[in-house]
Amino acid sequence: MKWMHQDVQNYTKAKEYIDSAIMPLIPFSFQGDDELSQLAYQHEVMQILMTQIEKQLKGRVFLLPVYNYLKQNKLEDEYERLETVVNHVNEQPFKHIFLFTFDKKWRKYSSKIDAELIWLPAPQQGDLNQVETQQLVQSQVSEIEDLIKEQWDE
Amino acid sequence: MSEKKNNQVSRRQFLNYTLTGVGGFMGAAVVAPMVGMAVDPLLQADGSDDFEYVMDVDEITTEPQRKTFYIDQQDGWYDTEAERAAWIYRDENGDILALSPICTHLGCVVDWETGDHDNEFFCPCHYGRYDKNGVNIPGTPPEGPLHAYEYRIEDGRLYLGRANPREGA
C-alpha cells in the first residue's frame, strides 16, 4: 500500500493484514556539486527500490512517505525527530517497521531505535536507463524482499 | 438617393465586418487547440482493445512461464508505460491460460512453485495458495481465482489484452 487515497482506503479495511511499514530515510543537501549529484542519484535509486518492494508485497507492506533530512544536520537532533515518527507509527497496528537508508551515519542508532534499520551500501552512480544498472537494482530488490520475508517468518 | 445608400455597405461597416471576421478566426485558431488539450483525455479511446505481443505460441509449454510486457496506461492526464506480468501455459485440456500474478487477496505478486509449494501458485504475504489452474485453495486468504488475460493469436504469436476476474472456488 502507498500513501495514496485509494490505497489508504483499502488499508483501513484490511489493517490486520498489512502489518509492516517501510520508510526510506533520504538526505539532501546543496553543498558541493559532486555530492549534489551523488545524493540525487541515491534518492532516485531508493525511490525505485521502495516502489518495487511495495509492488511485490503490496498486500502486507505499507510504504510511508519519505523521511527527508538535511545531510549536514546533526544526527542526534535528527534521531529525535525520527524517533517521534517511529513511535507514532508504532502506535498503529504494525508489527514490523523497516527503515531503509544509504546513509551510514544511521548505523550507530540501529540498536536504539524501535524499528528495523536496514543500511544498504550506497550505489555507484550509473545510468538508470541502462539494462545492467536496472538488473543491479532489481537484484537488490529481491534481496530486500527476502530480508522482509525472513522477518515475517521469525 | 437615400434608397441607394441603404443597399450600400459603408466603408465603416465593411471594415467592422472584415475585422470581426478575421479577429474571430484568429481567436478561434488560438482557442481551439487549448480546448482540444483540455478535453483531450475524453476524446481518446480507453485503450481496452489494446493487445500486446508476449510470446510465440509454439514456445508455450504445460509448465507456467513468466513473461513481462508493457502497456500504455493512462491515469487521467498522465501517460505511462506500465509493466504487466503473466504466467503463461497450457492447461490439461491443451487450452492456453495466461494468468495475472496479482494475488486476489490484497494485491501482492504470487510466484509459481516457491519453496515447498509444488504445482501451486503461492503468495508470500499471507500464504495464499492457488492450484495449477490459478484457482484459490479454500482455507487460504484469497477470495477468488487469479485473473486471466484476454488473449488473441495471430500468425502463431500470442497477444495479451486485459486481465479479467474469473469464476471459481
PDB file of C-alpha atoms in Angstrom:
ATOM      1  CA  MET A   1       0.000   0.000   0.000  1.00  0.00           C
ATOM      2  CA  LYS A   2       1.129   3.505  -0.730  1.00  0.00           C
ATOM      3  CA  TRP A   3       0.360   6.810   0.926  1.00  0.00           C
ATOM      4  CA  MET A   4      -2.358   7.483  -1.616  1.00  0.00           C
ATOM      5  CA  HIS A   5      -6.091   7.987  -1.406  1.00  0.00           C
ATOM      6  CA  GLN A   6      -7.208   4.686  -2.923  1.00  0.00           C
ATOM      7  CA  ASP A   7      -4.596   2.585  -1.115  1.00  0.00           C
ATOM      8  CA  VAL A   8      -5.314   4.187   2.226  1.00  0.00           C
ATOM      9  CA  GLN A   9      -8.978   3.285   1.836  1.00  0.00           C
ATOM     10  CA  ASN A  10      -8.015  -0.330   1.217  1.00  0.00           C
ATOM     11  CA  TYR A  11      -5.688  -0.169   4.178  1.00  0.00           C
ATOM     12  CA  THR A  12      -8.369   0.926   6.629  1.00  0.00           C
ATOM     13  CA  LYS A  13     -10.437  -2.097   5.582  1.00  0.00           C
ATOM     14  CA  ALA A  14      -7.601  -4.596   5.958  1.00  0.00           C
ATOM     15  CA  LYS A  15      -5.396  -3.301   8.745  1.00  0.00           C
ATOM     16  CA  GLU A  16      -4.933  -6.721  10.291  1.00  0.00           C
ATOM     17  CA  TYR A  17      -3.251  -7.981   7.118  1.00  0.00           C
ATOM     18  CA  ILE A  18      -0.982  -5.021   6.468  1.00  0.00           C
ATOM     19  CA  ASP A  19       1.378  -5.435   9.380  1.00  0.00           C
ATOM     20  CA  SER A  20       4.596  -3.964   8.006  1.00  0.00           C
ATOM     21  CA  ALA A  21       5.560  -0.349   7.423  1.00  0.00           C
ATOM     22  CA  ILE A  22       8.535   0.642   5.308  1.00  0.00           C
ATOM     23  CA  MET A  23      10.100   4.087   5.166  1.00  0.00           C
ATOM     24  CA  PRO A  24      13.158   5.357   3.316  1.00  0.00           C
ATOM     25  CA  LEU A  25      15.482   7.839   5.045  1.00  0.00           C
ATOM     26  CA  ILE A  26      16.760  10.187   2.364  1.00  0.00           C
ATOM     27  CA  PRO A  27      19.197  13.063   2.969  1.00  0.00           C
ATOM     28  CA  PHE A  28      19.531  16.077   0.701  1.00  0.00           C
ATOM     29  CA  SER A  29      21.973  18.930   0.507  1.00  0.00           C
ATOM     30  CA  PHE A  30      23.126  21.575  -1.951  1.00  0.00           C
ATOM     31  CA  GLN A  31      26.648  21.706  -0.549  1.00  0.00           C
ATOM     32  CA  GLY A  32      29.062  20.770  -3.284  1.00  0.00           C
ATOM     33  CA  ASP A  33      28.095  19.834  -6.806  1.00  0.00           C
ATOM     34  CA  ASP A  34      29.602  16.351  -6.600  1.00  0.00           C
ATOM     35  CA  GLU A  35      27.664  15.496  -3.513  1.00  0.00           C
ATOM     36  CA  LEU A  36      24.560  17.003  -5.051  1.00  0.00           C
ATOM     37  CA  SER A  37      24.548  14.576  -7.946  1.00  0.00           C
ATOM     38  CA  GLN A  38      25.523  11.670  -5.697  1.00  0.00           C
ATOM     39  CA  LEU A  39      22.649  12.359  -3.304  1.00  0.00           C
ATOM     40  CA  ALA A  40      20.172  12.869  -6.107  1.00  0.00           C
ATOM     41  CA  TYR A  41      21.216   9.566  -7.641  1.00  0.00           C
ATOM     42  CA  GLN A  42      20.847   7.768  -4.318  1.00  0.00           C
ATOM     43  CA  HIS A  43      17.427   9.331  -3.900  1.00  0.00           C
ATOM     44  CA  GLU A  44      16.381   8.034  -7.290  1.00  0.00           C
ATOM     45  CA  VAL A  45      17.616   4.505  -6.607  1.00  0.00           C
ATOM     46  CA  MET A  46      15.989   4.454  -3.176  1.00  0.00           C
ATOM     47  CA  GLN A  47      12.656   5.523  -4.664  1.00  0.00           C
ATOM     48  CA  ILE A  48      12.872   2.724  -7.225  1.00  0.00           C
ATOM     49  CA  LEU A  49      13.727   0.155  -4.551  1.00  0.00           C
ATOM     50  CA  MET A  50      10.812   1.257  -2.399  1.00  0.00           C
ATOM     51  CA  THR A  51       8.200   1.321  -5.169  1.00  0.00           C
ATOM     52  CA  GLN A  52       9.342  -2.100  -6.398  1.00  0.00           C
ATOM     53  CA  ILE A  53       9.153  -3.591  -2.904  1.00  0.00           C
ATOM     54  CA  GLU A  54       5.733  -2.069  -2.425  1.00  0.00           C
ATOM     55  CA  LYS A  55       4.604  -3.512  -5.741  1.00  0.00           C
ATOM     56  CA  GLN A  56       5.795  -7.024  -4.903  1.00  0.00           C
ATOM     57  CA  LEU A  57       4.430  -7.093  -1.362  1.00  0.00           C
ATOM     58  CA  LYS A  58       1.516  -4.680  -1.712  1.00  0.00           C
ATOM     59  CA  GLY A  59      -0.878  -6.650   0.464  1.00  0.00           C
ATOM     60  CA  ARG A  60       1.265  -6.684   3.566  1.00  0.00           C
ATOM     61  CA  VAL A  61       3.542  -3.663   3.316  1.00  0.00           C
ATOM     62  CA  PHE A  62       2.697  -0.007   3.745  1.00  0.00           C
ATOM     63  CA  LEU A  63       5.129   2.399   2.107  1.00  0.00           C
ATOM     64  CA  LEU A  64       5.246   5.534   4.247  1.00  0.00           C
ATOM     65  CA  PRO A  65       6.191   8.944   2.870  1.00  0.00           C
ATOM     66  CA  VAL A  66       9.932   9.589   2.613  1.00  0.00           C
ATOM     67  CA  TYR A  67      11.722  10.779   5.727  1.00  0.00           C
ATOM     68  CA  ASN A  68      13.759  13.691   4.365  1.00  0.00           C
ATOM     69  CA  TYR A  69      16.514  15.468   6.240  1.00  0.00           C
ATOM     70  CA  LEU A  70      19.365  17.849   5.613  1.00  0.00           C
ATOM     71  CA  LYS A  71      22.603  15.973   5.123  1.00  0.00           C
ATOM     72  CA  GLN A  72      24.583  18.386   7.312  1.00  0.00           C
ATOM     73  CA  ASN A  73      22.130  18.293  10.226  1.00  0.00           C
ATOM     74  CA  LYS A  74      23.381  16.866  13.468  1.00  0.00           C
ATOM     75  CA  LEU A  75      22.200  13.295  13.589  1.00  0.00           C
ATOM     76  CA  GLU A  76      21.431  13.461  17.311  1.00  0.00           C
ATOM     77  CA  ASP A  77      18.702  16.039  16.608  1.00  0.00           C
ATOM     78  CA  GLU A  78      17.598  14.168  13.551  1.00  0.00           C
ATOM     79  CA  TYR A  79      17.388  10.963  15.555  1.00  0.00           C
ATOM     80  CA  GLU A  80      14.951  12.570  17.964  1.00  0.00           C
ATOM     81  CA  ARG A  81      12.709  13.674  15.120  1.00  0.00           C
ATOM     82  CA  LEU A  82      12.865  10.222  13.556  1.00  0.00           C
ATOM     83  CA  GLU A  83      12.057   8.643  16.898  1.00  0.00           C
ATOM     84  CA  THR A  84       8.816  10.628  17.154  1.00  0.00           C
ATOM     85  CA  VAL A  85       7.849   9.447  13.705  1.00  0.00           C
ATOM     86  CA  VAL A  86       8.688   5.819  14.509  1.00  0.00           C
ATOM     87  CA  ASN A  87       6.828   5.997  17.796  1.00  0.00           C
ATOM     88  CA  HIS A  88       3.771   7.342  16.040  1.00  0.00           C
ATOM     89  CA  VAL A  89       3.879   4.529  13.503  1.00  0.00           C
ATOM     90  CA  ASN A  90       4.395   2.031  16.305  1.00  0.00           C
ATOM     91  CA  GLU A  91       1.119   3.131  17.840  1.00  0.00           C
ATOM     92  CA  GLN A  92      -0.633   1.793  14.764  1.00  0.00           C
ATOM     93  CA  PRO A  93      -1.254  -1.935  14.461  1.00  0.00           C
ATOM     94  CA  PHE A  94       2.032  -2.517  12.619  1.00  0.00           C
ATOM     95  CA  LYS A  95       4.159  -5.435  13.758  1.00  0.00           C
ATOM     96  CA  HIS A  96       7.224  -4.576  11.721  1.00  0.00           C
ATOM     97  CA  ILE A  97       8.773  -1.254  10.791  1.00  0.00           C
ATOM     98  CA  PHE A  98      11.623  -1.227   8.301  1.00  0.00           C
ATOM     99  CA  LEU A  99      13.726   1.875   7.716  1.00  0.00           C
ATOM    100  CA  PHE A 100      15.956   1.880   4.655  1.00  0.00           C
ATOM    101  CA  THR A 101      18.908   4.162   4.134  1.00  0.00           C
ATOM    102  CA  PHE A 102      22.127   4.575   2.174  1.00  0.00           C
ATOM    103  CA  ASP A 103      23.466   6.938   4.837  1.00  0.00           C
ATOM    104  CA  LYS A 104      25.911   5.012   7.022  1.00  0.00           C
ATOM    105  CA  LYS A 105      25.699   7.567   9.819  1.00  0.00           C
ATOM    106  CA  TRP A 106      22.422   6.000  10.902  1.00  0.00           C
ATOM    107  CA  ARG A 107      24.035   2.677  11.696  1.00  0.00           C
ATOM    108  CA  LYS A 108      25.011   3.568  15.229  1.00  0.00           C
ATOM    109  CA  TYR A 109      21.365   4.237  16.030  1.00  0.00           C
ATOM    110  CA  SER A 110      20.146   0.905  14.720  1.00  0.00           C
ATOM    111  CA  SER A 111      20.101  -0.705  18.169  1.00  0.00           C
ATOM    112  CA  LYS A 112      18.482   2.301  19.828  1.00  0.00           C
ATOM    113  CA  ILE A 113      15.548   2.834  17.539  1.00  0.00           C
ATOM    114  CA  ASP A 114      12.344   0.818  17.863  1.00  0.00           C
ATOM    115  CA  ALA A 115      12.393  -0.342  14.253  1.00  0.00           C
ATOM    116  CA  GLU A 116      14.444  -2.464  11.904  1.00  0.00           C
ATOM    117  CA  LEU A 117      17.054  -0.102  10.442  1.00  0.00           C
ATOM    118  CA  ILE A 118      18.466  -1.503   7.241  1.00  0.00           C
ATOM    119  CA  TRP A 119      21.562   0.111   5.854  1.00  0.00           C
ATOM    120  CA  LEU A 120      22.260  -0.555   2.192  1.00  0.00           C
ATOM    121  CA  PRO A 121      25.636   0.204   0.625  1.00  0.00           C
ATOM    122  CA  ALA A 122      25.315   3.325  -1.472  1.00  0.00           C
ATOM    123  CA  PRO A 123      25.231   2.545  -5.184  1.00  0.00           C
ATOM    124  CA  GLN A 124      27.849   3.899  -7.574  1.00  0.00           C
ATOM    125  CA  GLN A 125      26.439   6.483  -9.910  1.00  0.00           C
ATOM    126  CA  GLY A 126      25.252   4.874 -13.097  1.00  0.00           C
ATOM    127  CA  ASP A 127      22.777   5.294 -15.892  1.00  0.00           C
ATOM    128  CA  LEU A 128      19.396   4.087 -14.711  1.00  0.00           C
ATOM    129  CA  ASN A 129      18.258   3.665 -18.299  1.00  0.00           C
ATOM    130  CA  GLN A 130      20.898   1.019 -18.874  1.00  0.00           C
ATOM    131  CA  VAL A 131      19.950  -2.613 -18.627  1.00  0.00           C
ATOM    132  CA  GLU A 132      22.940  -3.514 -16.424  1.00  0.00           C
ATOM    133  CA  THR A 133      22.067  -0.852 -13.866  1.00  0.00           C
ATOM    134  CA  GLN A 134      18.444  -1.938 -13.868  1.00  0.00           C
ATOM    135  CA  GLN A 135      19.470  -5.541 -13.289  1.00  0.00           C
ATOM    136  CA  LEU A 136      21.660  -4.443 -10.399  1.00  0.00           C
ATOM    137  CA  VAL A 137      18.789  -2.555  -8.818  1.00  0.00           C
ATOM    138  CA  GLN A 138      16.416  -5.442  -9.481  1.00  0.00           C
ATOM    139  CA  SER A 139      18.719  -7.915  -7.738  1.00  0.00           C
ATOM    140  CA  GLN A 140      18.819  -5.611  -4.743  1.00  0.00           C
ATOM    141  CA  VAL A 141      15.013  -5.550  -4.735  1.00  0.00           C
ATOM    142  CA  SER A 142      14.916  -9.349  -4.482  1.00  0.00           C
ATOM    143  CA  GLU A 143      17.473  -9.286  -1.657  1.00  0.00           C
ATOM    144  CA  ILE A 144      15.393  -6.792   0.322  1.00  0.00           C
ATOM    145  CA  GLU A 145      12.263  -8.808  -0.385  1.00  0.00           C
ATOM    146  CA  ASP A 146      13.896 -11.932   1.052  1.00  0.00           C
ATOM    147  CA  LEU A 147      15.033  -9.969   4.076  1.00  0.00           C
ATOM    148  CA  ILE A 148      11.497  -8.768   4.786  1.00  0.00           C
ATOM    149  CA  LYS A 149      10.057 -12.262   4.288  1.00  0.00           C
ATOM    150  CA  GLU A 150      12.618 -13.665   6.722  1.00  0.00           C
ATOM    151  CA  GLN A 151      11.476 -11.180   9.343  1.00  0.00           C
ATOM    152  CA  TRP A 152       7.883 -12.262   8.774  1.00  0.00           C
ATOM    153  CA  ASP A 153       8.731 -15.919   9.282  1.00  0.00           C
ATOM    154  CA  GLU A 154      10.544 -15.303  12.543  1.00  0.00           C
TER     155      GLU A 154
ATOM    156  CA  MET B   1     -30.591  58.838 -53.331  1.00  0.00           C
ATOM    157  CA  SER B   2     -31.297  57.638 -49.800  1.00  0.00           C
ATOM    158  CA  GLU B   3     -32.642  54.238 -51.083  1.00  0.00           C
ATOM    159  CA  LYS B   4     -29.498  53.685 -52.977  1.00  0.00           C
ATOM    160  CA  LYS B   5     -27.447  54.408 -49.905  1.00  0.00           C
ATOM    161  CA  ASN B   6     -29.290  51.753 -47.853  1.00  0.00           C
ATOM    162  CA  ASN B   7     -28.113  48.985 -50.152  1.00  0.00           C
ATOM    163  CA  GLN B   8     -24.547  50.081 -49.949  1.00  0.00           C
ATOM    164  CA  VAL B   9     -22.126  48.945 -47.358  1.00  0.00           C
ATOM    165  CA  SER B  10     -20.344  51.902 -45.917  1.00  0.00           C
ATOM    166  CA  ARG B  11     -16.592  51.894 -45.504  1.00  0.00           C
ATOM    167  CA  ARG B  12     -17.042  51.835 -41.731  1.00  0.00           C
ATOM    168  CA  GLN B  13     -19.377  48.801 -41.866  1.00  0.00           C
ATOM    169  CA  PHE B  14     -17.144  46.977 -44.301  1.00  0.00           C
ATOM    170  CA  LEU B  15     -14.158  47.417 -42.013  1.00  0.00           C
ATOM    171  CA  ASN B  16     -16.190  46.312 -38.993  1.00  0.00           C
ATOM    172  CA  TYR B  17     -17.314  43.128 -40.704  1.00  0.00           C
ATOM    173  CA  THR B  18     -13.948  42.152 -42.009  1.00  0.00           C
ATOM    174  CA  LEU B  19     -12.117  42.925 -38.786  1.00  0.00           C
ATOM    175  CA  THR B  20     -14.620  40.969 -36.677  1.00  0.00           C
ATOM    176  CA  GLY B  21     -14.404  38.103 -39.132  1.00  0.00           C
ATOM    177  CA  VAL B  22     -10.616  37.977 -39.225  1.00  0.00           C
ATOM    178  CA  GLY B  23     -10.403  38.550 -35.478  1.00  0.00           C
ATOM    179  CA  GLY B  24     -12.841  35.719 -34.918  1.00  0.00           C
ATOM    180  CA  PHE B  25     -10.751  33.342 -36.973  1.00  0.00           C
ATOM    181  CA  MET B  26      -7.595  34.394 -35.166  1.00  0.00           C
ATOM    182  CA  GLY B  27      -9.271  33.904 -31.814  1.00  0.00           C
ATOM    183  CA  ALA B  28     -10.569  30.505 -32.827  1.00  0.00           C
ATOM    184  CA  ALA B  29      -7.116  29.481 -34.008  1.00  0.00           C
ATOM    185  CA  VAL B  30      -5.729  30.268 -30.565  1.00  0.00           C
ATOM    186  CA  VAL B  31      -8.572  28.820 -28.501  1.00  0.00           C
ATOM    187  CA  ALA B  32      -9.338  25.635 -30.440  1.00  0.00           C
ATOM    188  CA  PRO B  33      -6.091  23.779 -29.609  1.00  0.00           C
ATOM    189  CA  MET B  34      -6.439  24.823 -25.971  1.00  0.00           C
ATOM    190  CA  VAL B  35      -9.929  23.395 -25.767  1.00  0.00           C
ATOM    191  CA  GLY B  36      -8.645  20.323 -27.545  1.00  0.00           C
ATOM    192  CA  MET B  37      -5.917  19.828 -24.989  1.00  0.00           C
ATOM    193  CA  ALA B  38      -8.222  20.458 -22.070  1.00  0.00           C
ATOM    194  CA  VAL B  39     -10.679  17.751 -23.055  1.00  0.00           C
ATOM    195  CA  ASP B  40      -8.020  15.501 -24.578  1.00  0.00           C
ATOM    196  CA  PRO B  41      -8.425  12.553 -22.179  1.00  0.00           C
ATOM    197  CA  LEU B  42     -12.123  12.422 -23.015  1.00  0.00           C
ATOM    198  CA  LEU B  43     -11.503  12.251 -26.737  1.00  0.00           C
ATOM    199  CA  GLN B  44      -9.111   9.337 -26.639  1.00  0.00           C
ATOM    200  CA  ALA B  45     -10.219   5.748 -26.814  1.00  0.00           C
ATOM    201  CA  ASP B  46      -9.965   3.951 -23.496  1.00  0.00           C
ATOM    202  CA  GLY B  47      -7.403   1.545 -24.884  1.00  0.00           C
ATOM    203  CA  SER B  48      -9.253  -1.556 -23.775  1.00  0.00           C
ATOM    204  CA  ASP B  49      -8.785  -3.086 -27.201  1.00  0.00           C
ATOM    205  CA  ASP B  50      -5.004  -2.939 -26.985  1.00  0.00           C
ATOM    206  CA  PHE B  51      -3.329  -6.281 -27.270  1.00  0.00           C
ATOM    207  CA  GLU B  52       0.394  -6.678 -26.776  1.00  0.00           C
ATOM    208  CA  TYR B  53       2.658  -9.325 -28.260  1.00  0.00           C
ATOM    209  CA  VAL B  54       4.060 -11.507 -25.490  1.00  0.00           C
ATOM    210  CA  MET B  55       5.480 -14.736 -26.915  1.00  0.00           C
ATOM    211  CA  ASP B  56       5.232 -17.225 -29.751  1.00  0.00           C
ATOM    212  CA  VAL B  57       2.548 -19.874 -29.402  1.00  0.00           C
ATOM    213  CA  ASP B  58       4.939 -22.792 -30.035  1.00  0.00           C
ATOM    214  CA  GLU B  59       7.024 -21.712 -27.016  1.00  0.00           C
ATOM    215  CA  ILE B  60       4.094 -22.294 -24.680  1.00  0.00           C
ATOM    216  CA  THR B  61       4.534 -25.403 -22.548  1.00  0.00           C
ATOM    217  CA  THR B  62       2.469 -27.072 -19.863  1.00  0.00           C
ATOM    218  CA  GLU B  63       4.850 -25.556 -17.314  1.00  0.00           C
ATOM    219  CA  PRO B  64       3.890 -21.958 -16.452  1.00  0.00           C
ATOM    220  CA  GLN B  65       6.381 -19.427 -17.810  1.00  0.00           C
ATOM    221  CA  ARG B  66       6.563 -15.888 -16.535  1.00  0.00           C
ATOM    222  CA  LYS B  67       6.518 -13.209 -19.217  1.00  0.00           C
ATOM    223  CA  THR B  68       6.510  -9.468 -18.855  1.00  0.00           C
ATOM    224  CA  PHE B  69       5.176  -6.948 -21.318  1.00  0.00           C
ATOM    225  CA  TYR B  70       4.452  -3.240 -21.393  1.00  0.00           C
ATOM    226  CA  ILE B  71       1.201  -1.456 -21.928  1.00  0.00           C
ATOM    227  CA  ASP B  72       0.428   2.219 -22.250  1.00  0.00           C
ATOM    228  CA  GLN B  73      -1.539   3.156 -19.215  1.00  0.00           C
ATOM    229  CA  GLN B  74      -3.494   6.355 -18.857  1.00  0.00           C
ATOM    230  CA  ASP B  75      -4.132   7.853 -15.476  1.00  0.00           C
ATOM    231  CA  GLY B  76      -6.126  10.940 -16.281  1.00  0.00           C
ATOM    232  CA  TRP B  77      -3.638  13.250 -17.936  1.00  0.00           C
ATOM    233  CA  TYR B  78      -0.603  11.073 -17.422  1.00  0.00           C
ATOM    234  CA  ASP B  79       0.573   8.597 -19.985  1.00  0.00           C
ATOM    235  CA  THR B  80       2.795   5.972 -18.520  1.00  0.00           C
ATOM    236  CA  GLU B  81       4.219   2.704 -19.675  1.00  0.00           C
ATOM    237  CA  ALA B  82       3.202   0.114 -17.130  1.00  0.00           C
ATOM    238  CA  GLU B  83       4.770  -3.292 -16.742  1.00  0.00           C
ATOM    239  CA  ARG B  84       2.477  -6.282 -16.735  1.00  0.00           C
ATOM    240  CA  ALA B  85       3.396  -9.862 -15.993  1.00  0.00           C
ATOM    241  CA  ALA B  86       1.667 -13.110 -16.860  1.00  0.00           C
ATOM    242  CA  TRP B  87       2.102 -16.799 -16.170  1.00  0.00           C
ATOM    243  CA  ILE B  88       1.517 -18.487 -19.496  1.00  0.00           C
ATOM    244  CA  TYR B  89       0.969 -22.223 -20.099  1.00  0.00           C
ATOM    245  CA  ARG B  90      -1.383 -24.853 -21.488  1.00  0.00           C
ATOM    246  CA  ASP B  91      -3.797 -26.490 -19.074  1.00  0.00           C
ATOM    247  CA  GLU B  92      -4.675 -30.215 -19.119  1.00  0.00           C
ATOM    248  CA  ASN B  93      -7.142 -29.652 -21.985  1.00  0.00           C
ATOM    249  CA  GLY B  94      -4.419 -28.004 -24.026  1.00  0.00           C
ATOM    250  CA  ASP B  95      -6.051 -24.579 -23.737  1.00  0.00           C
ATOM    251  CA  ILE B  96      -3.804 -21.581 -23.331  1.00  0.00           C
ATOM    252  CA  LEU B  97      -4.020 -19.878 -19.962  1.00  0.00           C
ATOM    253  CA  ALA B  98      -2.396 -16.516 -19.206  1.00  0.00           C
ATOM    254  CA  LEU B  99      -2.775 -15.656 -15.539  1.00  0.00           C
ATOM    255  CA  SER B 100      -2.127 -12.388 -13.811  1.00  0.00           C
ATOM    256  CA  PRO B 101       0.330 -12.797 -10.907  1.00  0.00           C
ATOM    257  CA  ILE B 102      -1.569 -10.325  -8.741  1.00  0.00           C
ATOM    258  CA  CYS B 103      -2.977 -12.035  -5.659  1.00  0.00           C
ATOM    259  CA  THR B 104      -6.752 -11.564  -5.428  1.00  0.00           C
ATOM    260  CA  HIS B 105      -6.471 -11.059  -1.692  1.00  0.00           C
ATOM    261  CA  LEU B 106      -4.623  -7.755  -1.324  1.00  0.00           C
ATOM    262  CA  GLY B 107      -2.528  -7.427  -4.439  1.00  0.00           C
ATOM    263  CA  CYS B 108       0.868  -8.985  -3.745  1.00  0.00           C
ATOM    264  CA  VAL B 109       2.757 -10.758  -6.519  1.00  0.00           C
ATOM    265  CA  VAL B 110       2.401 -14.527  -6.490  1.00  0.00           C
ATOM    266  CA  ASP B 111       5.074 -16.943  -7.634  1.00  0.00           C
ATOM    267  CA  TRP B 112       4.924 -20.397  -9.218  1.00  0.00           C
ATOM    268  CA  GLU B 113       6.333 -23.270  -7.164  1.00  0.00           C
ATOM    269  CA  THR B 114       8.262 -21.413  -4.496  1.00  0.00           C
ATOM    270  CA  GLY B 115       9.694 -23.271  -1.545  1.00  0.00           C
ATOM    271  CA  ASP B 116       7.785 -26.477  -0.886  1.00  0.00           C
ATOM    272  CA  HIS B 117       4.657 -25.472  -2.804  1.00  0.00           C
ATOM    273  CA  ASP B 118       4.832 -27.885  -5.721  1.00  0.00           C
ATOM    274  CA  ASN B 119       2.379 -27.393  -8.542  1.00  0.00           C
ATOM    275  CA  GLU B 120       0.881 -24.303  -6.898  1.00  0.00           C
ATOM    276  CA  PHE B 121       0.973 -20.553  -7.092  1.00  0.00           C
ATOM    277  CA  PHE B 122       1.998 -19.099  -3.762  1.00  0.00           C
ATOM    278  CA  CYS B 123       1.591 -15.621  -2.278  1.00  0.00           C
ATOM    279  CA  PRO B 124       4.372 -14.685   0.162  1.00  0.00           C
ATOM    280  CA  CYS B 125       2.340 -12.058   2.033  1.00  0.00           C
ATOM    281  CA  HIS B 126      -0.377 -14.095   3.718  1.00  0.00           C
ATOM    282  CA  TYR B 127       0.489 -17.535   2.393  1.00  0.00           C
ATOM    283  CA  GLY B 128      -2.371 -17.651  -0.093  1.00  0.00           C
ATOM    284  CA  ARG B 129      -2.299 -20.640  -2.429  1.00  0.00           C
ATOM    285  CA  TYR B 130      -3.752 -21.357  -5.867  1.00  0.00           C
ATOM    286  CA  ASP B 131      -3.791 -24.653  -7.751  1.00  0.00           C
ATOM    287  CA  LYS B 132      -2.293 -25.022 -11.205  1.00  0.00           C
ATOM    288  CA  ASN B 133      -5.374 -23.532 -12.839  1.00  0.00           C
ATOM    289  CA  GLY B 134      -4.941 -20.460 -10.684  1.00  0.00           C
ATOM    290  CA  VAL B 135      -7.993 -21.324  -8.583  1.00  0.00           C
ATOM    291  CA  ASN B 136      -7.646 -20.312  -4.956  1.00  0.00           C
ATOM    292  CA  ILE B 137      -7.334 -23.153  -2.481  1.00  0.00           C
ATOM    293  CA  PRO B 138     -10.058 -22.835   0.186  1.00  0.00           C
ATOM    294  CA  GLY B 139      -8.800 -22.131   3.663  1.00  0.00           C
ATOM    295  CA  THR B 140      -6.187 -19.643   2.408  1.00  0.00           C
ATOM    296  CA  PRO B 141      -6.870 -15.876   2.360  1.00  0.00           C
ATOM    297  CA  PRO B 142      -7.577 -15.250  -1.379  1.00  0.00           C
ATOM    298  CA  GLU B 143     -11.250 -14.989  -2.209  1.00  0.00           C
ATOM    299  CA  GLY B 144     -11.127 -15.670  -5.923  1.00  0.00           C
ATOM    300  CA  PRO B 145      -9.008 -17.258  -8.640  1.00  0.00           C
ATOM    301  CA  LEU B 146      -6.138 -15.394 -10.261  1.00  0.00           C
ATOM    302  CA  HIS B 147      -7.365 -13.115 -13.033  1.00  0.00           C
ATOM    303  CA  ALA B 148      -6.896 -14.340 -16.592  1.00  0.00           C
ATOM    304  CA  TYR B 149      -5.756 -12.210 -19.505  1.00  0.00           C
ATOM    305  CA  GLU B 150      -7.806 -11.990 -22.656  1.00  0.00           C
ATOM    306  CA  TYR B 151      -5.675 -13.352 -25.454  1.00  0.00           C
ATOM    307  CA  ARG B 152      -5.554 -13.381 -29.203  1.00  0.00           C
ATOM    308  CA  ILE B 153      -3.431 -15.447 -31.554  1.00  0.00           C
ATOM    309  CA  GLU B 154      -2.236 -14.082 -34.871  1.00  0.00           C
ATOM    310  CA  ASP B 155       0.311 -15.870 -37.086  1.00  0.00           C
ATOM    311  CA  GLY B 156       1.442 -18.097 -34.236  1.00  0.00           C
ATOM    312  CA  ARG B 157       2.053 -15.126 -31.971  1.00  0.00           C
ATOM    313  CA  LEU B 158       0.289 -14.701 -28.649  1.00  0.00           C
ATOM    314  CA  TYR B 159      -1.101 -11.277 -27.779  1.00  0.00           C
ATOM    315  CA  LEU B 160      -2.485 -10.405 -24.362  1.00  0.00           C
ATOM    316  CA  GLY B 161      -5.110  -7.832 -23.505  1.00  0.00           C
ATOM    317  CA  ARG B 162      -6.868  -7.106 -20.260  1.00  0.00           C
ATOM    318  CA  ALA B 163      -6.900  -9.320 -17.187  1.00  0.00           C
ATOM    319  CA  ASN B 164     -10.415 -10.244 -16.064  1.00  0.00           C
ATOM    320  CA  PRO B 165     -11.722 -11.906 -12.905  1.00  0.00           C
ATOM    321  CA  ARG B 166     -12.882 -15.485 -13.221  1.00  0.00           C
ATOM    322  CA  GLU B 167     -15.471 -17.658 -11.550  1.00  0.00           C
ATOM    323  CA  GLY B 168     -14.135 -20.238  -9.151  1.00  0.00           C
ATOM    324  CA  ALA B 169     -13.848 -21.689  -5.672  1.00  0.00           C
TER     325      ALA B 169
END
